[in-house]
Amino acid sequence: MLYYSYSGQTRRLLDTAAAEFATRGYDVTNAQIGFTDARYARRFARFPMRNVWPDMLSVLPAQVAGKTGDISIPREVSETPYDLVCIGSPTWWSKASMPIRSFLKTDEARNLLAGTPFATFVVCRDSWKGNLDEVRKLGQWQGGHYIGGMHVEYPGDQVRSMLSLTSFLGSGEYRESYRGVRLPPTNVQPEHLDEVRVFAAGLADRLMGEKV
Ligand SMILES: Cc1cc2nc3c(=O)[nH]c(=O)nc-3n(C[C@H](O)[C@H](O)[C@H](O)COP(=O)(O)O)c2cc1C
């Protein structure tokens, strides 16, 4: 289970998938990528965000340009081989987040993924495709075998889901309304976790099938 997770939503998805694999007898290893880049790390080291819009916008130019930054990679990543690599990837400005993109361009990623099946779990408010495609392409470029991907999207229309999410990221709390506008729930919902269980079970079945 390899992921970056600022506010813990991607981690929730992968913890759920991990439990599903564990009930089927798999040993699951967690590897959380750290975002250490001096230009941004201070903003993303604290939760909730101090200034939600400036903090979110700080990575926008780099995201649009598809740039990489400094990250930390846990030692579990080099303890290969693995039967399957699950990559948890939050969306940042319609693409994979800088920490995941940066990881996928490293030699460590090549060592982990070359010749190995991988699956992608995308977490976003609403824009999943650019992220999913980017992770798939980079994983394949490193020699990995893509065997599937899923995404979760948060409830509500564009404006309300954005207000609900930014209110959460800036306060760490769930609010029911903002200036009189009723807000939908934000973040990963229980039904998303049900979808993760089904998806992970399918991956596990497929791996089992390929082994016999
Ligand atoms: C800097 C930043 C940019 C984001 N940009 C987008 C976006 O373009 N589209 C989207 O659907 N969600 C976007 N989000 C929402 C995240 O995908 C969402 O908050 C998700 O829960 C993050 O997962 P995490 O808690 O595992 O980090 C953004 C979040 C952050 C922090």
Short mmCIF file of N, CA and C in Angstrom, two decimals, residues 1 19 22 42 51 81 146 152-153 188:
data_model
loop_
_atom_site.label_atom_id
_atom_site.label_comp_id
_atom_site.label_asym_id
_atom_site.label_seq_id
_atom_site.Cartn_x
_atom_site.Cartn_y
_atom_site.Cartn_z
N MET A 1 0.86 -1.19 0.00
CA MET A 1 0.00 0.00 0.00
C MET A 1 0.89 1.24 0.00
N ALA A 19 -7.16 -4.20 4.70
CA ALA A 19 -7.92 -5.13 5.55
C ALA A 19 -8.53 -6.24 4.69
N ALA A 22 -5.81 -8.59 3.79
CA ALA A 22 -5.37 -9.35 4.97
C ALA A 22 -6.34 -10.49 5.27
N ARG A 42 6.24 23.20 4.76
CA ARG A 42 5.70 23.82 5.98
C ARG A 42 4.17 23.92 5.90
N ASN A 51 -3.89 28.80 6.11
CA ASN A 51 -4.60 29.69 5.18
C ASN A 51 -5.01 28.86 3.98
N PRO A 81 10.58 -8.44 -3.85
CA PRO A 81 9.43 -8.12 -4.69
C PRO A 81 8.11 -8.20 -3.92
N TYR A 146 -0.22 -2.54 -15.21
CA TYR A 146 -1.44 -1.92 -14.66
C TYR A 146 -2.58 -2.93 -14.69
N VAL A 152 -12.83 7.70 -5.99
CA VAL A 152 -14.00 8.17 -5.25
C VAL A 152 -14.11 9.68 -5.43
N GLU A 153 -15.35 10.13 -5.53
CA GLU A 153 -15.63 11.57 -5.68
C GLU A 153 -16.54 12.00 -4.54
N VAL A 188 -14.15 11.09 2.21
CA VAL A 188 -14.53 9.72 1.87
C VAL A 188 -15.72 9.29 2.73
#
